[in-house]
Coordinates of C-alpha atoms in Angstrom, one line a residue:
Chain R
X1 CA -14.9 -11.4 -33.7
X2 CA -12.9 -12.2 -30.5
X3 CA -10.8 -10.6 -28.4
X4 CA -9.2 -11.2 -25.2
X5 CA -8.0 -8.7 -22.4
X6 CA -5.5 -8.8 -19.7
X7 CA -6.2 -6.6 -17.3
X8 CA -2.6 -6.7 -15.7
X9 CA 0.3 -6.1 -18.0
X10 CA 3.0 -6.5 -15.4
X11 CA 2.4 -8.3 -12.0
X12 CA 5.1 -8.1 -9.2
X13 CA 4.6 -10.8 -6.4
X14 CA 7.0 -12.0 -3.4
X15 CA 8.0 -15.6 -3.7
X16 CA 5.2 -17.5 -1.8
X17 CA 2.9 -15.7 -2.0
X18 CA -0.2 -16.2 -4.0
X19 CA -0.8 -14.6 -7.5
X20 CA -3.9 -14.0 -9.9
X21 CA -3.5 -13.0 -13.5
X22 CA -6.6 -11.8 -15.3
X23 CA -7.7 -12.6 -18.5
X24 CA -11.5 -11.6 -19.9
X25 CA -12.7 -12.6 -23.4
X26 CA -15.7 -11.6 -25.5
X27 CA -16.5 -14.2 -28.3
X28 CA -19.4 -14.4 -30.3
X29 CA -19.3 -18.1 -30.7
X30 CA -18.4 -20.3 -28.4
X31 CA -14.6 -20.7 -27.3
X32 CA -11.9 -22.6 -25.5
X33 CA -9.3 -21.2 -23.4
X34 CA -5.5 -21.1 -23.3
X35 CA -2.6 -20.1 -21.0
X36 CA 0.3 -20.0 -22.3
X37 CA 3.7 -19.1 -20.6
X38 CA 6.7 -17.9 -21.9
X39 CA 10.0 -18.2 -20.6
X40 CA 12.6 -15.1 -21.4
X41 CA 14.1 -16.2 -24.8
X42 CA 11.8 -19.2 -25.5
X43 CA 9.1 -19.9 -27.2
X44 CA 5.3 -20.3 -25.9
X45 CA 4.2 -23.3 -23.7
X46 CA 1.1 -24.1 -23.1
X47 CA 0.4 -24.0 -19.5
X48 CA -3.7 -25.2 -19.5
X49 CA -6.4 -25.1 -21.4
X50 CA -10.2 -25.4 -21.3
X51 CA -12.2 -27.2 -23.5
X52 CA -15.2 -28.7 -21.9
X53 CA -16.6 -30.3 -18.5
X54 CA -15.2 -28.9 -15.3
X55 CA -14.6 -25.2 -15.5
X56 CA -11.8 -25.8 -13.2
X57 CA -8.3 -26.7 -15.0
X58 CA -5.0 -27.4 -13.8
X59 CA -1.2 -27.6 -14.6
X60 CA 1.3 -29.8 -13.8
X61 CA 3.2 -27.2 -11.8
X62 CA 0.4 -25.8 -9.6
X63 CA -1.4 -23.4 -12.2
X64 CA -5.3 -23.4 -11.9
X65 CA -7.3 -21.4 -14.3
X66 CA -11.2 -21.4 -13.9
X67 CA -13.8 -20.5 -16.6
X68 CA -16.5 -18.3 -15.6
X69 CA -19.1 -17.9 -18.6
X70 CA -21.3 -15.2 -16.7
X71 CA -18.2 -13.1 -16.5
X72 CA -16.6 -14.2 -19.7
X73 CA -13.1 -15.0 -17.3
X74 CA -10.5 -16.9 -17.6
X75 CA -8.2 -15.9 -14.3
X76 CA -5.4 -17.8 -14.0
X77 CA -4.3 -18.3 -10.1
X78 CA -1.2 -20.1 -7.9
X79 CA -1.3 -20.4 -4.5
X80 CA 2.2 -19.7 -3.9
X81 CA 4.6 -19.0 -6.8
X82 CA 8.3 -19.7 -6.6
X83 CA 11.1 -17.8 -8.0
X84 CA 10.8 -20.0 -11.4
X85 CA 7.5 -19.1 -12.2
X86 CA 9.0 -15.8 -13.7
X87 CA 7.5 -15.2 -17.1
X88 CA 5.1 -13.9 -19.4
X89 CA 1.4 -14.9 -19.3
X90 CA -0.7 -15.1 -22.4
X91 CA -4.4 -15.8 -22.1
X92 CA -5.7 -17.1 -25.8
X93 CA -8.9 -17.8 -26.7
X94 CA -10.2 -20.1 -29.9
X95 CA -13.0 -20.4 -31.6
X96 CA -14.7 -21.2 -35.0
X97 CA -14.8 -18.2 -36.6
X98 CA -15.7 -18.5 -40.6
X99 CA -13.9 -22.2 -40.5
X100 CA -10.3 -20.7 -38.8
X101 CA -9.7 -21.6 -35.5
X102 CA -6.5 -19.5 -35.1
X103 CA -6.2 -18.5 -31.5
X104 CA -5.9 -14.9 -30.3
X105 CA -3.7 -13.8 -27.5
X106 CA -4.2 -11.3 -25.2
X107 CA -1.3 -8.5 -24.9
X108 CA 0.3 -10.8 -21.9
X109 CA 1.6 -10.3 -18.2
X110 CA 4.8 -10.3 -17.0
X111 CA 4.9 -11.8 -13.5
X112 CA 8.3 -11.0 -11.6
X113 CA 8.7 -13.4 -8.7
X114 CA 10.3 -11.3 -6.1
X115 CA 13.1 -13.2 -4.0
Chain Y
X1 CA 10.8 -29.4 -26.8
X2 CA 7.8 -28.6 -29.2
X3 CA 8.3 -30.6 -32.1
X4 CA 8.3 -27.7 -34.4
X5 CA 11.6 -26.4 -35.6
X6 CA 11.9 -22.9 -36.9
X7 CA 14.9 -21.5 -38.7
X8 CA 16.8 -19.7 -38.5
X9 CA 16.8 -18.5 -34.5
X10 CA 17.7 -15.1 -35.1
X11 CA 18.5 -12.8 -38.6
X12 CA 20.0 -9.3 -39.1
X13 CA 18.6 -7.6 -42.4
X14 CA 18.7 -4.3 -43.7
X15 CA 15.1 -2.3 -44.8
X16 CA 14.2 -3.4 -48.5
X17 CA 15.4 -6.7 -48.6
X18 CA 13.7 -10.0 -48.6
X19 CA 13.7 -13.0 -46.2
X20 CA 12.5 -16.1 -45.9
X21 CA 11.2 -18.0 -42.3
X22 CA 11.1 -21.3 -42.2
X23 CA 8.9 -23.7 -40.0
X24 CA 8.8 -27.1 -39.9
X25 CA 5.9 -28.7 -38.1
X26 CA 5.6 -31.6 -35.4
X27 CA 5.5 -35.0 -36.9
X28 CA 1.6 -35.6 -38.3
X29 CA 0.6 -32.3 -37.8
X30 CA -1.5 -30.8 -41.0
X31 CA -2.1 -27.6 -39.4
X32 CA 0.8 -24.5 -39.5
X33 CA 0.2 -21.0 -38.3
X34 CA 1.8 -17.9 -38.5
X35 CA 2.4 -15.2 -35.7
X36 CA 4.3 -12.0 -34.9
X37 CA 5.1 -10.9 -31.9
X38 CA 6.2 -7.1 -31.3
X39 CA 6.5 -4.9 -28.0
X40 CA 3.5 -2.6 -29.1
X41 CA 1.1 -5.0 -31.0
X42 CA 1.5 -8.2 -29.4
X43 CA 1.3 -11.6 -30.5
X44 CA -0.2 -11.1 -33.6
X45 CA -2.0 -14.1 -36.1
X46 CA -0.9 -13.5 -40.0
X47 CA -2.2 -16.6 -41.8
X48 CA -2.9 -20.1 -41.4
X49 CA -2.5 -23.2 -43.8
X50 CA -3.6 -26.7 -43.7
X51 CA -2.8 -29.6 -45.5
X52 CA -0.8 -27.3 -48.3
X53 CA -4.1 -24.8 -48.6
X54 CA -4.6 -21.4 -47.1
X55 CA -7.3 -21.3 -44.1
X56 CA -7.6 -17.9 -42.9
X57 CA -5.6 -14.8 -43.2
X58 CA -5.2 -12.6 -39.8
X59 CA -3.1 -8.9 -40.3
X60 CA -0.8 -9.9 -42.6
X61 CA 0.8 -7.3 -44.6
X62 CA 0.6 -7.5 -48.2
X63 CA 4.7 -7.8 -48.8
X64 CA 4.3 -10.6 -46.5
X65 CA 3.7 -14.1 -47.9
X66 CA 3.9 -17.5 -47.0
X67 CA 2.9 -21.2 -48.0
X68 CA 2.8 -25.1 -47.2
X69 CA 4.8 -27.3 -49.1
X70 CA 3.8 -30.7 -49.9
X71 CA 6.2 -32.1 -47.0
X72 CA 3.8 -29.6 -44.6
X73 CA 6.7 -27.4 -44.1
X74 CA 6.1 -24.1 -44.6
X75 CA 7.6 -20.7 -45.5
X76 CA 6.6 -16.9 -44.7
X77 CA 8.5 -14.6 -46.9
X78 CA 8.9 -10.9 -46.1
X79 CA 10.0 -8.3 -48.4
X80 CA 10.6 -4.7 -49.0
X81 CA 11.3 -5.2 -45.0
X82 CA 11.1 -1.8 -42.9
X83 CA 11.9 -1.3 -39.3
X84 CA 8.8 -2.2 -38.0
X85 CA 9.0 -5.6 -39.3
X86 CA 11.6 -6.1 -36.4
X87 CA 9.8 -8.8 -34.1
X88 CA 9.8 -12.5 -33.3
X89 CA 8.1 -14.3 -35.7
X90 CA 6.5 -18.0 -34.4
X91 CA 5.3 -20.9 -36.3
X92 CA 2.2 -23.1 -34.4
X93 CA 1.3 -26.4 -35.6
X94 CA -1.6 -28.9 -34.4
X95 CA -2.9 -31.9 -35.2
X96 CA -6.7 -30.8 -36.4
X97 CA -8.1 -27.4 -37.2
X98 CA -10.5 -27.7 -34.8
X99 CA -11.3 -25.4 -32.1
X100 CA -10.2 -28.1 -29.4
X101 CA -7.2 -28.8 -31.0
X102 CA -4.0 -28.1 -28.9
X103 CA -1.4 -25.7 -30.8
X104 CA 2.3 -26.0 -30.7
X105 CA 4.8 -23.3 -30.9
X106 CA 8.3 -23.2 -32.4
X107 CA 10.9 -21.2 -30.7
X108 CA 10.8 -18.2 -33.1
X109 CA 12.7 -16.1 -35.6
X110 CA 13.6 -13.1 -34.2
X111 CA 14.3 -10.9 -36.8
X112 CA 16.1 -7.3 -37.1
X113 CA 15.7 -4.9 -39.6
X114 CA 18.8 -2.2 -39.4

């Protein structure tokens, strides 16, 4: 089986400042890693991913999510967020599990920017 | 934009009746999957189809139903609805069932049972 757990279900942070949302998994096969965001009345994006190679990932709009085996993490960090950055965080993990590869979501963090 | 169209964007129903969801995947891709979101569950996985065939099955209940059609578009019927079935409902599609393979998400059905 696999789960994932976010450790934060809601995260309040000023605008500029920096922000970590947690996200630990327990697999027992080997996995890759999602973020996805979600916007209020939209759909999920996916913000990054990790599939292989550098256990550092980034987004396009200055996301960076690292993958820590030993600690079976997937934090997902900004350096400074911005008032638009206010959404809900899902970390998902995927894995081969009896020939599905259907991806299970954590229960997701809301992150309020703060003007 | 996604690619992956889901209608319609919001229904009102009362409990008993029957609805259907529909989902119609990105251009190519073979791969649809079904998920419910609600305030105390979560985003929840309830089945899976590729290429017309059933893959896996998650917690979907068994007045729940769904399939692939032939043009890959695919339906989740839900009947005998009771309040609880209230939630947003999201089709994903990718590419590949492979582990690696990135999974897109309609805007979802949000659907009310009164």
């Amino acid at each position: 089986a696999q789960s994932v757990t976010q450790l934060d279900s809601q995260v309040p942070v000023f605008e500029e400042a920096p922000v970590e949302l947690r996200c630990n998994y327990s697999s027992s096969v080997s996995v890759y890693l999602f973020w996805y965001v979600q916007y209020p009345n939209q759909g999920l994006q996916l913000l990054l991913k990790y599939l292989s190679g550098s256990t550092l990932v980034e987004s396009i709009n200055g996301f960076e999510a690292e993958f820590n085996k030993s600690q079976t993490s997937f934090h997902l960090r900004k350096p400074s967020v911005h008032i638009s950055d206010t959404a809900e965080y899902f970390c998902a993990v995927r894995g081969n599990m009896a020939g599905s590869y259907q991806l299970t979501f954590g229960k997701g963090t809301k992150l309020s920017v703060i003007p | 934009d996604s690619g992956v169209t889901q209608t319609p964007k919001h229904l009102i129903t009362a409990t008993g009746q029957r609805v259907t969801l529909r989902c119609s995947p990105r251009s190519g891709d073979l791969s649809v999957y079904w998920y419910q979101q609600s305030l105390d569950q979560g985003l929840q996985f309830l089945i899976q189809y590729y290429n017309g065939e059933e893959r896996a099955k998650g917690n979907i209940l068994e007045r729940f139903s769904a399939q692939q059609f032939p043009d890959l578009h695919s339906e989740l019927n839900l009947s005998s609805l009771e309040l609880g079935d209230s939630a947003l409902y999201f089709c994903a599609s990718s590419l590949q069932i492979g582990a690696n393979t990135e999974a897109f998400f309609g805007q979802g059905t949000r659907l009310t049972v009164v």
